[in-house]
Coordinates of C-alpha atoms in Angstrom, one line a residue:
Chain A
M104 CA 91.2 -40.6 -19.1
A105 CA 92.3 -44.5 -21.4
V106 CA 91.0 -44.2 -24.8
M107 CA 89.9 -46.9 -26.3
S108 CA 87.4 -48.4 -28.9
I109 CA 85.3 -50.7 -28.4
D110 CA 86.2 -54.4 -29.8
T111 CA 82.6 -54.7 -32.0
A112 CA 82.7 -58.0 -32.2
T113 CA 81.3 -58.3 -28.4
V114 CA 78.9 -55.0 -28.2
R115 CA 76.7 -56.3 -31.7
R116 CA 73.6 -57.6 -30.0
P117 CA 71.7 -59.2 -33.8
D118 CA 68.2 -58.6 -31.5
T119 CA 68.5 -55.2 -31.4
R120 CA 70.4 -54.9 -34.6
R121 CA 67.4 -56.7 -36.4
L122 CA 65.0 -54.6 -34.7
T123 CA 66.5 -52.0 -36.2
G124 CA 66.5 -52.6 -39.4
A125 CA 63.4 -54.1 -39.1
L126 CA 62.1 -50.9 -37.6
L127 CA 63.7 -48.9 -40.0
L128 CA 62.1 -51.4 -42.9
G129 CA 58.6 -50.9 -42.5
A130 CA 59.5 -47.3 -42.3
L131 CA 60.6 -47.7 -45.5
A132 CA 57.5 -49.8 -47.3
L133 CA 55.7 -47.5 -45.5
V134 CA 56.3 -45.1 -47.9
V135 CA 56.9 -46.7 -51.2
V136 CA 53.5 -48.0 -50.7
G137 CA 52.1 -44.8 -49.7
R138 CA 53.4 -43.5 -52.6
A139 CA 52.5 -46.5 -54.8
A140 CA 48.8 -46.5 -53.7
G141 CA 48.4 -42.9 -54.1
L142 CA 47.0 -42.6 -50.1
D143 CA 47.0 -38.9 -51.6
Q144 CA 44.7 -38.8 -54.0
V145 CA 42.5 -40.3 -50.3
P146 CA 41.0 -37.4 -49.5
A147 CA 40.5 -38.7 -45.7
A148 CA 44.9 -40.2 -45.5
G149 CA 46.2 -36.2 -47.7
T150 CA 43.8 -34.9 -44.5
F151 CA 44.7 -36.8 -40.6
V152 CA 48.2 -37.1 -42.6
L153 CA 48.4 -33.0 -42.2
I154 CA 46.5 -32.8 -39.2
F155 CA 48.5 -35.5 -37.4
T156 CA 51.7 -33.5 -38.5
S157 CA 51.2 -30.3 -37.8
L158 CA 49.5 -30.8 -34.3
V159 CA 53.2 -33.0 -34.1
V160 CA 55.3 -30.3 -35.3
E161 CA 54.4 -27.8 -34.0
A162 CA 54.9 -28.8 -30.5
L163 CA 57.5 -30.8 -31.1
P164 CA 59.9 -28.4 -30.0
F165 CA 58.0 -26.8 -27.3
V166 CA 59.2 -30.5 -26.0
L167 CA 62.3 -30.3 -26.5
M168 CA 61.7 -27.5 -24.6
G169 CA 60.8 -28.5 -21.7
A170 CA 63.4 -32.0 -22.3
L171 CA 65.8 -30.0 -21.9
V172 CA 64.6 -27.2 -18.5
S173 CA 63.8 -30.8 -16.9
A174 CA 67.4 -31.7 -17.8
V175 CA 68.8 -28.6 -16.3
I176 CA 67.3 -29.6 -13.1
E177 CA 68.4 -33.4 -13.8
V178 CA 72.0 -32.7 -13.9
Y179 CA 72.6 -28.5 -12.8
V180 CA 71.0 -27.0 -10.3
P181 CA 71.4 -27.9 -6.9
L182 CA 69.6 -30.6 -4.7
H183 CA 70.4 -28.5 -1.7
W184 CA 68.0 -25.6 -3.9
F185 CA 65.3 -28.1 -4.5
A186 CA 65.6 -28.6 -0.4
K187 CA 64.8 -25.9 0.6
V188 CA 61.4 -25.7 -1.6
A189 CA 60.9 -28.6 -0.2
N190 CA 61.0 -27.6 3.1
L191 CA 58.6 -24.3 2.8
P192 CA 55.4 -24.9 4.0
V193 CA 53.0 -26.5 1.1
P194 CA 50.6 -23.4 1.5
V195 CA 53.7 -21.5 0.0
Q196 CA 55.0 -23.7 -2.1
L197 CA 51.5 -24.0 -4.0
P198 CA 50.8 -20.6 -5.0
A199 CA 54.6 -20.1 -5.8
A200 CA 54.6 -22.6 -8.3
A201 CA 51.7 -21.9 -9.7
L202 CA 52.7 -18.0 -10.4
G203 CA 56.4 -19.5 -11.8
G204 CA 54.7 -20.6 -14.2
F205 CA 54.3 -16.4 -15.4
A206 CA 58.2 -16.8 -16.0
F207 CA 57.8 -20.4 -18.2
P208 CA 56.9 -20.4 -22.0
V209 CA 56.5 -23.3 -23.0
C210 CA 52.8 -25.3 -23.2
E211 CA 51.4 -28.1 -22.0
C212 CA 53.8 -31.1 -23.4
G213 CA 56.6 -29.3 -21.6
S214 CA 55.5 -28.7 -18.9
V215 CA 54.9 -32.1 -17.7
P216 CA 58.6 -33.0 -17.6
V217 CA 59.4 -30.4 -15.8
A218 CA 56.4 -30.2 -13.1
R219 CA 57.2 -34.6 -12.9
R220 CA 60.9 -33.5 -12.2
L221 CA 60.9 -31.3 -9.9
I222 CA 58.5 -33.5 -8.1
A223 CA 60.7 -35.8 -8.6
K224 CA 63.2 -33.5 -7.2
G225 CA 61.7 -32.7 -3.3
M226 CA 59.2 -30.1 -4.6
H227 CA 55.9 -30.9 -3.2
P228 CA 53.6 -32.2 -5.3
S229 CA 50.5 -30.3 -4.4
A230 CA 52.9 -27.8 -6.1
G231 CA 53.9 -29.9 -8.5
L232 CA 50.9 -29.7 -10.0
A233 CA 50.1 -26.4 -9.4
F234 CA 52.8 -25.7 -11.5
M235 CA 52.1 -27.7 -14.3
L236 CA 48.8 -27.2 -15.1
A237 CA 49.1 -23.2 -14.3
S238 CA 52.4 -22.8 -16.3
P239 CA 50.7 -23.8 -19.3
I240 CA 47.9 -21.2 -18.9
L241 CA 50.1 -18.5 -17.4
N242 CA 53.0 -17.9 -19.0
P243 CA 53.7 -14.9 -20.8
I244 CA 53.8 -16.6 -25.0
V245 CA 49.5 -17.3 -24.2
L246 CA 48.5 -14.7 -22.7
V247 CA 50.0 -12.2 -25.3
S248 CA 48.5 -14.2 -27.9
T249 CA 45.1 -13.8 -25.7
A250 CA 45.5 -10.1 -26.0
V251 CA 46.2 -10.4 -30.0
A252 CA 44.0 -13.0 -31.0
Y253 CA 40.4 -10.9 -28.4
A254 CA 42.1 -7.1 -29.5
G255 CA 39.7 -7.3 -32.7
R256 CA 36.9 -7.9 -30.5
G257 CA 37.9 -5.2 -27.7
V258 CA 37.5 -7.6 -24.9
A259 CA 41.3 -8.6 -24.8
T260 CA 42.2 -7.6 -20.7
E261 CA 38.6 -9.3 -20.7
M262 CA 39.9 -12.3 -22.3
V263 CA 43.4 -12.3 -20.5
L264 CA 41.8 -10.9 -16.9
G265 CA 39.5 -14.9 -16.9
R266 CA 42.2 -16.8 -18.7
A267 CA 45.2 -16.2 -16.7
G268 CA 42.8 -16.1 -13.5
L269 CA 40.2 -19.0 -13.1
G270 CA 43.5 -20.9 -14.7
L271 CA 45.6 -20.3 -12.1
I272 CA 42.6 -20.7 -9.0
L273 CA 42.0 -24.6 -11.5
A274 CA 46.2 -25.0 -10.7
L275 CA 45.6 -23.8 -7.2
A276 CA 42.4 -26.4 -6.6
A277 CA 43.7 -29.2 -8.8
G278 CA 47.2 -28.8 -7.6
W279 CA 45.2 -28.8 -3.7
A280 CA 42.7 -32.1 -3.9
I281 CA 45.0 -34.2 -5.9
G282 CA 48.3 -33.7 -4.4
G283 CA 48.0 -34.1 -1.3
E284 CA 49.7 -38.0 -1.6
G285 CA 53.6 -38.7 -1.4
A286 CA 55.8 -38.3 -5.2
K287 CA 55.5 -42.4 -4.8
D288 CA 52.3 -42.6 -5.1
L289 CA 51.2 -40.3 -8.1
L290 CA 54.6 -41.1 -9.9
R291 CA 54.2 -43.4 -12.8
P292 CA 57.9 -45.0 -11.9
R293 CA 60.1 -44.6 -15.5
P294 CA 63.2 -46.9 -17.0
D295 CA 65.5 -44.4 -16.3
D296 CA 64.8 -43.8 -13.4
V297 CA 65.7 -47.1 -12.4
A298 CA 68.5 -46.9 -15.0
A299 CA 70.1 -43.4 -12.9
A300 CA 69.1 -45.1 -9.8
H301 CA 71.0 -48.4 -10.3
P302 CA 74.6 -46.6 -12.5
D303 CA 76.4 -49.5 -14.5
P304 CA 79.4 -50.1 -12.8
S305 CA 81.0 -50.7 -15.4
R306 CA 81.2 -47.0 -16.9
A307 CA 83.4 -44.5 -15.8
P308 CA 81.4 -42.4 -14.4
E309 CA 78.9 -39.6 -16.8
S310 CA 80.4 -36.4 -17.6
R311 CA 77.9 -34.5 -16.5
F312 CA 77.1 -33.2 -20.6
S313 CA 76.8 -37.0 -21.2
S314 CA 74.1 -36.9 -18.5
F315 CA 73.0 -34.1 -19.9
T316 CA 71.8 -34.5 -23.2
G317 CA 70.4 -38.2 -21.8
H318 CA 68.5 -36.9 -19.8
L319 CA 67.6 -34.5 -22.0
A320 CA 66.6 -37.1 -25.0
A321 CA 65.0 -39.5 -22.6
D322 CA 62.3 -37.2 -21.6
F323 CA 62.0 -35.9 -25.7
F324 CA 61.2 -39.3 -26.5
F325 CA 59.4 -40.4 -23.1
M326 CA 56.4 -37.4 -24.0
G327 CA 57.2 -36.8 -27.7
R328 CA 55.6 -40.6 -28.1
F329 CA 52.9 -39.9 -25.9
V330 CA 52.7 -36.2 -28.6
V331 CA 51.9 -38.1 -31.3
L332 CA 49.8 -40.5 -30.1
G333 CA 47.5 -37.8 -29.1
G334 CA 48.2 -36.3 -32.3
A335 CA 47.1 -38.8 -34.8
I336 CA 43.3 -39.5 -32.1
A337 CA 43.4 -35.9 -32.2
A338 CA 44.2 -36.4 -36.3
L339 CA 41.4 -39.1 -35.8
M340 CA 39.1 -37.5 -34.9
Q341 CA 38.9 -34.1 -36.9
T342 CA 39.0 -37.1 -40.0
A343 CA 35.9 -38.5 -38.7
I344 CA 34.0 -36.7 -36.7
P345 CA 32.2 -33.2 -37.8
Q346 CA 33.5 -30.4 -36.0
S347 CA 28.7 -29.6 -37.1
I348 CA 27.6 -31.4 -34.4
V349 CA 28.9 -29.1 -31.3
S350 CA 27.6 -25.8 -33.1
G351 CA 23.8 -26.2 -33.0
V352 CA 24.2 -25.9 -28.9
A353 CA 26.0 -23.0 -28.9
Q354 CA 24.1 -20.5 -27.3
T355 CA 23.0 -22.5 -24.3
P356 CA 25.5 -20.8 -21.9
I357 CA 26.3 -24.6 -19.9
V358 CA 26.0 -27.3 -22.5
G359 CA 27.7 -24.6 -25.4
A360 CA 30.5 -24.1 -22.3
L361 CA 30.8 -28.8 -22.0
A362 CA 30.9 -27.9 -26.3
L363 CA 33.8 -27.0 -25.9
M364 CA 35.0 -27.9 -23.3
G365 CA 34.5 -31.5 -25.4
L366 CA 36.6 -29.6 -29.6
A367 CA 39.4 -28.1 -26.3
F368 CA 39.8 -32.1 -25.9
V369 CA 39.3 -33.7 -29.3
L370 CA 41.6 -30.4 -31.3
S371 CA 44.2 -30.9 -28.7
L372 CA 46.2 -27.5 -29.1
C373 CA 49.1 -25.7 -28.9
S374 CA 48.0 -23.3 -26.1
E375 CA 49.9 -21.1 -26.8
A376 CA 48.1 -20.8 -30.4
D377 CA 44.8 -22.1 -28.8
A378 CA 43.2 -17.5 -28.0
F379 CA 42.8 -17.5 -32.6
V380 CA 41.0 -20.9 -32.5
A381 CA 38.5 -20.0 -29.6
V382 CA 38.1 -15.8 -30.9
S383 CA 37.2 -18.2 -33.8
F384 CA 33.5 -20.5 -32.1
V385 CA 32.0 -16.4 -32.5
Q386 CA 28.6 -18.0 -32.3
F387 CA 29.4 -19.4 -28.5
P388 CA 29.1 -16.4 -25.7
L389 CA 32.5 -15.3 -24.6
G390 CA 32.4 -17.5 -21.6
S391 CA 32.6 -20.7 -23.4
Q392 CA 35.5 -19.8 -24.9
L393 CA 36.7 -19.1 -21.8
A394 CA 36.1 -22.4 -20.9
F395 CA 37.8 -23.2 -24.2
L396 CA 40.9 -21.7 -23.0
V397 CA 40.5 -22.7 -19.6
F398 CA 39.8 -26.0 -20.1
G399 CA 42.2 -27.8 -23.2
P400 CA 45.2 -26.8 -21.5
V401 CA 44.8 -28.8 -18.8
V402 CA 42.7 -32.0 -20.3
D403 CA 43.6 -32.7 -23.9
A404 CA 43.7 -35.7 -25.6
K405 CA 47.0 -35.6 -25.8
L406 CA 47.8 -35.3 -22.6
V407 CA 45.8 -37.7 -21.0
L408 CA 47.9 -40.5 -22.5
L409 CA 50.9 -37.5 -21.1
Y410 CA 50.1 -37.7 -17.5
G411 CA 48.9 -41.4 -18.2
A412 CA 52.9 -42.1 -18.9
T413 CA 53.6 -39.5 -15.7
F414 CA 51.2 -40.5 -13.2
R415 CA 49.7 -43.8 -11.8
R416 CA 46.2 -44.8 -12.6
R417 CA 43.9 -42.4 -11.5
F418 CA 45.2 -39.1 -11.8
V419 CA 43.8 -37.9 -15.2
L420 CA 40.0 -38.8 -13.8
R421 CA 41.0 -37.0 -10.7
L422 CA 42.1 -34.0 -12.4
T423 CA 38.9 -33.8 -15.0
A424 CA 36.9 -34.3 -12.1
I425 CA 38.6 -31.1 -10.6
A426 CA 39.0 -29.1 -13.9
L427 CA 35.7 -29.3 -15.6
P428 CA 33.4 -28.1 -12.7
V429 CA 35.7 -25.2 -11.8
T430 CA 36.5 -24.6 -15.2
L431 CA 32.1 -24.8 -16.2
A432 CA 31.4 -22.7 -12.6
G433 CA 34.3 -20.1 -14.1
S434 CA 32.8 -19.9 -17.3
L435 CA 29.4 -19.2 -16.5
W436 CA 30.5 -16.8 -13.4
F437 CA 32.9 -15.2 -16.2
E438 CA 29.1 -14.5 -18.2
V439 CA 27.7 -13.2 -16.3
M440 CA 30.1 -11.0 -15.4
M441 CA 30.3 -9.6 -19.0
Q442 CA 27.1 -8.5 -19.2
P443 CA 26.1 -5.6 -19.8
Chain B
M35 CA 79.0 -47.2 -27.8
S36 CA 75.6 -46.8 -26.6
N37 CA 73.2 -48.2 -29.1
S38 CA 69.9 -45.9 -27.6
R39 CA 71.9 -43.6 -27.4
L40 CA 73.2 -44.0 -31.2
A41 CA 69.3 -44.5 -32.3
R42 CA 68.4 -41.6 -30.6
A43 CA 71.1 -39.1 -32.2
L44 CA 69.8 -40.1 -35.5
V45 CA 66.1 -40.2 -35.1
L46 CA 67.2 -36.2 -33.9
T47 CA 69.2 -36.1 -36.1
A48 CA 66.1 -37.0 -39.1
W49 CA 63.7 -34.8 -37.1
A50 CA 65.8 -32.2 -37.6
G51 CA 66.0 -32.7 -40.9
F52 CA 62.7 -32.7 -41.1
F53 CA 61.8 -29.3 -40.5
G54 CA 64.8 -28.4 -42.1
Y55 CA 63.2 -29.7 -45.1
L56 CA 60.3 -27.9 -44.4
W57 CA 61.9 -24.7 -43.8
A58 CA 64.0 -25.2 -47.0
S59 CA 61.1 -26.9 -49.8
N60 CA 58.5 -23.7 -47.3
D61 CA 56.6 -27.0 -47.0
M62 CA 55.3 -25.5 -43.8
V63 CA 53.2 -22.9 -45.4
R64 CA 50.9 -26.4 -46.1
Y65 CA 51.5 -27.0 -42.4
L66 CA 51.0 -23.8 -40.2
G67 CA 49.7 -20.4 -40.3
P68 CA 51.9 -17.5 -40.6
R69 CA 51.8 -17.0 -36.7
T70 CA 53.5 -19.9 -36.4
Y71 CA 56.1 -20.4 -39.3
W72 CA 59.0 -19.7 -36.0
V73 CA 58.6 -22.6 -35.4
V74 CA 60.2 -24.1 -38.5
P75 CA 63.1 -23.0 -37.9
F76 CA 62.8 -22.6 -34.4
G77 CA 62.8 -26.9 -34.6
F78 CA 65.2 -27.0 -36.9
I79 CA 67.7 -25.4 -34.7
T80 CA 66.9 -27.1 -31.5
L81 CA 66.3 -30.4 -32.8
G82 CA 69.4 -30.2 -34.6
A83 CA 71.2 -28.5 -31.5
A84 CA 70.3 -31.7 -30.0
A85 CA 71.6 -34.5 -32.4
A86 CA 74.6 -32.4 -32.9
A87 CA 75.0 -33.0 -28.2
H88 CA 74.2 -36.5 -28.6
F89 CA 77.2 -37.1 -30.7
V90 CA 79.2 -35.2 -29.2
A91 CA 77.8 -36.8 -26.1
L92 CA 78.6 -40.2 -27.9
G93 CA 81.9 -39.5 -28.8
S94 CA 83.0 -39.7 -25.4
E95 CA 81.0 -41.8 -24.0
R96 CA 83.0 -44.0 -26.8
R97 CA 86.2 -42.4 -25.6
S98 CA 85.5 -43.1 -21.6
W99 CA 84.8 -46.9 -22.5
T100 CA 86.6 -48.6 -20.0
G101 CA 85.6 -52.3 -21.1
T102 CA 84.8 -54.4 -23.9
R103 CA 81.7 -54.8 -22.2
A104 CA 78.6 -55.6 -24.4
A105 CA 77.1 -52.1 -24.9
K106 CA 73.7 -51.3 -23.6
G107 CA 70.6 -52.4 -26.5
L108 CA 67.6 -50.3 -27.2
S109 CA 65.2 -51.4 -24.4
R110 CA 61.1 -52.5 -25.9
S111 CA 60.8 -48.7 -24.3
D112 CA 63.4 -47.2 -26.9
L113 CA 61.9 -48.4 -29.8
I114 CA 58.6 -48.1 -28.9
G115 CA 59.8 -44.0 -28.8
I116 CA 61.2 -44.0 -31.9
A117 CA 59.4 -45.9 -34.6
A118 CA 56.5 -43.2 -32.3
L119 CA 58.1 -40.3 -33.6
M120 CA 59.7 -41.6 -36.8
L121 CA 56.0 -41.9 -37.7
P122 CA 54.9 -38.7 -39.0
I123 CA 58.0 -38.1 -41.1
V124 CA 57.5 -41.3 -42.7
A125 CA 53.3 -40.4 -43.0
A126 CA 54.6 -37.3 -44.4
A127 CA 57.2 -38.8 -46.6
A128 CA 53.7 -41.3 -47.8
V129 CA 51.4 -39.2 -49.2
P130 CA 53.6 -36.2 -49.8
Q131 CA 50.5 -34.0 -50.8
A132 CA 48.6 -34.6 -48.0
E133 CA 45.7 -31.8 -48.0
L134 CA 43.0 -29.8 -46.5
G135 CA 40.0 -30.3 -49.9
A136 CA 35.9 -31.1 -49.9
L137 CA 36.7 -33.7 -47.2
A138 CA 38.0 -31.8 -44.1
V139 CA 35.4 -29.0 -45.0
S140 CA 32.5 -31.4 -44.6
R141 CA 34.1 -32.6 -41.0
K142 CA 35.0 -28.8 -40.0
A143 CA 32.2 -27.1 -40.6
T144 CA 30.1 -25.4 -38.1
G145 CA 27.0 -26.5 -39.4
A146 CA 24.9 -26.1 -41.8
G147 CA 23.5 -23.1 -42.7
A148 CA 26.4 -21.7 -41.8
T149 CA 29.0 -20.9 -44.3
A150 CA 31.4 -22.6 -42.0
G151 CA 33.6 -20.0 -41.6
L152 CA 32.7 -18.3 -37.8
V153 CA 36.5 -16.5 -37.4
A154 CA 36.3 -12.5 -36.5
P155 CA 35.5 -10.4 -39.0
P156 CA 39.1 -8.5 -39.7
A157 CA 37.9 -4.7 -39.3
P158 CA 36.1 -3.7 -43.0
E159 CA 39.3 -1.6 -45.0
A160 CA 37.5 -0.1 -47.5
G161 CA 39.4 0.0 -50.7
R162 CA 40.4 -3.6 -51.2
A163 CA 39.5 -6.3 -52.9
P164 CA 36.5 -8.5 -50.9
N165 CA 37.8 -12.3 -50.2
F166 CA 36.1 -15.3 -48.8
I167 CA 36.2 -14.5 -45.4
D168 CA 34.9 -10.9 -46.5
V169 CA 31.7 -12.6 -48.4
H170 CA 30.8 -14.4 -45.4
F171 CA 30.9 -11.2 -43.3
A172 CA 28.8 -9.3 -45.6
N173 CA 26.8 -12.3 -45.1
E174 CA 25.9 -11.6 -42.2
S175 CA 26.7 -7.7 -42.2
E176 CA 25.6 -4.9 -43.9
E177 CA 27.4 -2.3 -42.2
Y178 CA 30.2 -4.3 -43.0
A179 CA 28.4 -5.1 -46.7
T180 CA 29.1 -1.4 -47.1
T181 CA 32.3 -0.4 -46.3
L182 CA 33.8 -3.4 -48.2
G183 CA 32.3 -1.5 -50.9
I184 CA 30.0 -5.0 -51.1
G185 CA 26.5 -5.3 -53.3
D186 CA 24.8 -7.1 -55.3
G187 CA 26.3 -6.2 -58.9
T188 CA 29.7 -6.0 -57.1
E189 CA 32.6 -7.6 -59.6
L190 CA 34.4 -10.3 -57.9
G191 CA 37.6 -12.9 -58.7
L192 CA 38.3 -16.0 -57.1
V193 CA 41.3 -17.8 -56.4
G194 CA 39.8 -21.1 -54.3
F195 CA 38.3 -25.4 -55.2
V196 CA 35.5 -27.3 -55.5
S197 CA 34.3 -28.1 -52.1
D198 CA 30.2 -28.9 -53.3
S199 CA 29.9 -30.1 -56.9
T200 CA 26.1 -31.7 -55.9
T201 CA 23.5 -29.3 -57.1
A202 CA 23.0 -28.7 -60.4
G203 CA 24.2 -25.4 -62.4
E204 CA 26.4 -24.4 -59.2
F205 CA 28.9 -25.3 -56.5
T206 CA 30.7 -24.1 -53.4
L207 CA 34.4 -22.9 -53.6
T208 CA 36.2 -22.7 -50.5
R209 CA 39.2 -21.2 -49.9
F210 CA 40.3 -23.0 -45.8
Y211 CA 41.3 -20.0 -42.9
V212 CA 44.8 -20.9 -41.0
S213 CA 45.3 -19.6 -37.8
C214 CA 47.9 -22.0 -36.0
C215 CA 48.0 -24.6 -37.9
A216 CA 46.0 -27.5 -40.0
A217 CA 44.2 -28.6 -36.8
D218 CA 42.6 -25.0 -37.4
A219 CA 41.9 -24.7 -40.2
I220 CA 38.7 -23.2 -41.3
P221 CA 36.8 -23.0 -44.0
Y222 CA 34.8 -20.7 -46.0
S223 CA 32.9 -20.5 -48.6
V224 CA 30.9 -18.9 -51.4
T225 CA 27.7 -20.1 -54.2
V226 CA 28.9 -19.9 -57.3
V227 CA 26.3 -19.9 -60.4
D228 CA 27.1 -21.2 -62.9
D229 CA 24.7 -21.3 -66.1
Q230 CA 27.2 -22.9 -68.7
G231 CA 27.3 -26.0 -65.5
A232 CA 30.3 -27.1 -66.3
D233 CA 31.3 -30.1 -63.7
F234 CA 34.0 -29.5 -61.8
P235 CA 35.0 -32.4 -59.8
D236 CA 35.7 -31.9 -56.2
N237 CA 39.1 -30.3 -54.9
T238 CA 39.5 -28.7 -58.8
W239 CA 41.6 -25.4 -58.3
L240 CA 39.8 -22.6 -59.9
R241 CA 39.6 -19.3 -60.6
V242 CA 36.2 -17.4 -61.2
N243 CA 35.1 -14.4 -62.4
G244 CA 31.5 -12.8 -61.9
V245 CA 29.9 -10.9 -60.4
L246 CA 27.9 -10.5 -56.6
A247 CA 24.1 -11.0 -56.7
N248 CA 22.1 -12.0 -53.2
D249 CA 19.5 -14.3 -53.4
G250 CA 18.3 -13.2 -50.2
T251 CA 19.8 -15.2 -47.5
E252 CA 23.5 -15.0 -49.5
Y253 CA 25.3 -13.2 -51.8
R254 CA 26.6 -15.6 -55.0
L255 CA 29.4 -15.5 -57.6
V256 CA 27.0 -15.9 -60.6
A257 CA 30.5 -17.0 -62.8
D258 CA 31.3 -14.8 -66.4
G259 CA 34.4 -16.6 -66.6
I260 CA 36.0 -19.8 -65.2
E261 CA 39.4 -21.8 -65.5
E262 CA 41.3 -23.9 -64.1
V263 CA 44.5 -23.2 -62.0
A264 CA 47.3 -24.9 -60.2
E265 CA 46.8 -25.2 -55.6
P266 CA 48.9 -21.4 -54.9
D267 CA 51.7 -22.6 -53.5
S268 CA 50.0 -20.7 -50.7
P269 CA 47.3 -22.6 -50.3
Y270 CA 45.0 -21.2 -47.4
L271 CA 44.0 -17.7 -46.0
Y272 CA 45.6 -16.3 -43.5

């Protein structure tokens, strides 16, 4: 293969350079102005930035892991594997995909790009969705963290079984109900899909490694922006809205469960860490805490944006319409079962 | 050479650098709790590896370039993604000493009357010095108080920040308990009775020594010594 240097006179694109330069200058200006204005001393700014940054720092490595798995699936897993899976009857694909979540140790930010890739590669949408919704709840890290968090309360086994059971039921129900339509009707097209489908003919074929890094970065940057935006919204809500407004309804089972589901939506916590927060809501019954643990990894502020970018319109509404009653009913039943 | 790939590689490098900074400076303690500290070296390594892989791919792409066509420019989607992903780093750089203080206490408190902390009580271990969490649960459980030897006249020293100084002769001293990250921080507060009536602004870090006195509703710390101190290296309780 000929090694050629690039004629820099022809590769420069003034608009791109100008925009990149403007971005860098803008970022620098924000830092300088922020420091000069003493934003450190503004309580709301400090609270917002700390919560915002901590959410993104905690989530971003998992987004990368999800993008990594997604890129491996795209580049290194042979197509005929997916053809085999796609030929399986849906009643087999659906539970198998949901149970596959046990073996995928990333949180909800990582499961979305993987599910998207699986569906795009031919897995039945119902199965892909079941995997996406089940893996943040069923994966071993989440279940272990739930057990550790509740060990001190003496209900570790009950909470782990309750979370895994209700999470599995929700994933199967939502996957079955929403995934009936085809992949094209479910997935929102992305610019990278177009680029992959119509490669630039002037370029030599990409090496597998180059293709792998390209897909890895494409997914990471695509999903990452929504994690950042979701983190900003969650931080803004935590900075502006007192959480005490939900504590007054703690002891009412239905309202308490709804309140904690609302809080799970606002907090947008990583499923691998949320059990330590859920266990802190001691004035809420265990059923309401279970609702927090099951609803949060399926529908929260950052996920709504991520779903909106990944799936077509109305997906979030349809998912919420299923997740809310299923979680509520399951948590109430769990509460009854936990009564002495 | 693809400008898009280069820009993405640079942003990945910036994030790896940010994680590296948090790790090396130990600044991660402001953002995360001990259960998630591992995310920082993990992020440094994985994001650094992703950046390195991207640069390697860039190099091979450049060598395999077959003509003098214009390089692929940054799309609007690329620019939005890059700008969004740089935002947390820019925010952290613009507000380098961001912290949870009195405002966060008022937002995170879970109900008037409840002293905010709602974490399940730690197993009481006799013999250790009580902290904010212990005083909170001593208010909730006599058995808990007895096990830890908390009662009227118990001598106690606490380091925390002032979160409410609106009542004359007393103020609220607080520490946050963090489980995983600052988003899940929960405030634990103790009312300090200060006969000297010193006026400490909110968010001032203090060491308060005194004795506990139960006023019938809660244990309050009657101060016999108050001094301003620097914020501890690790500002949270774990």
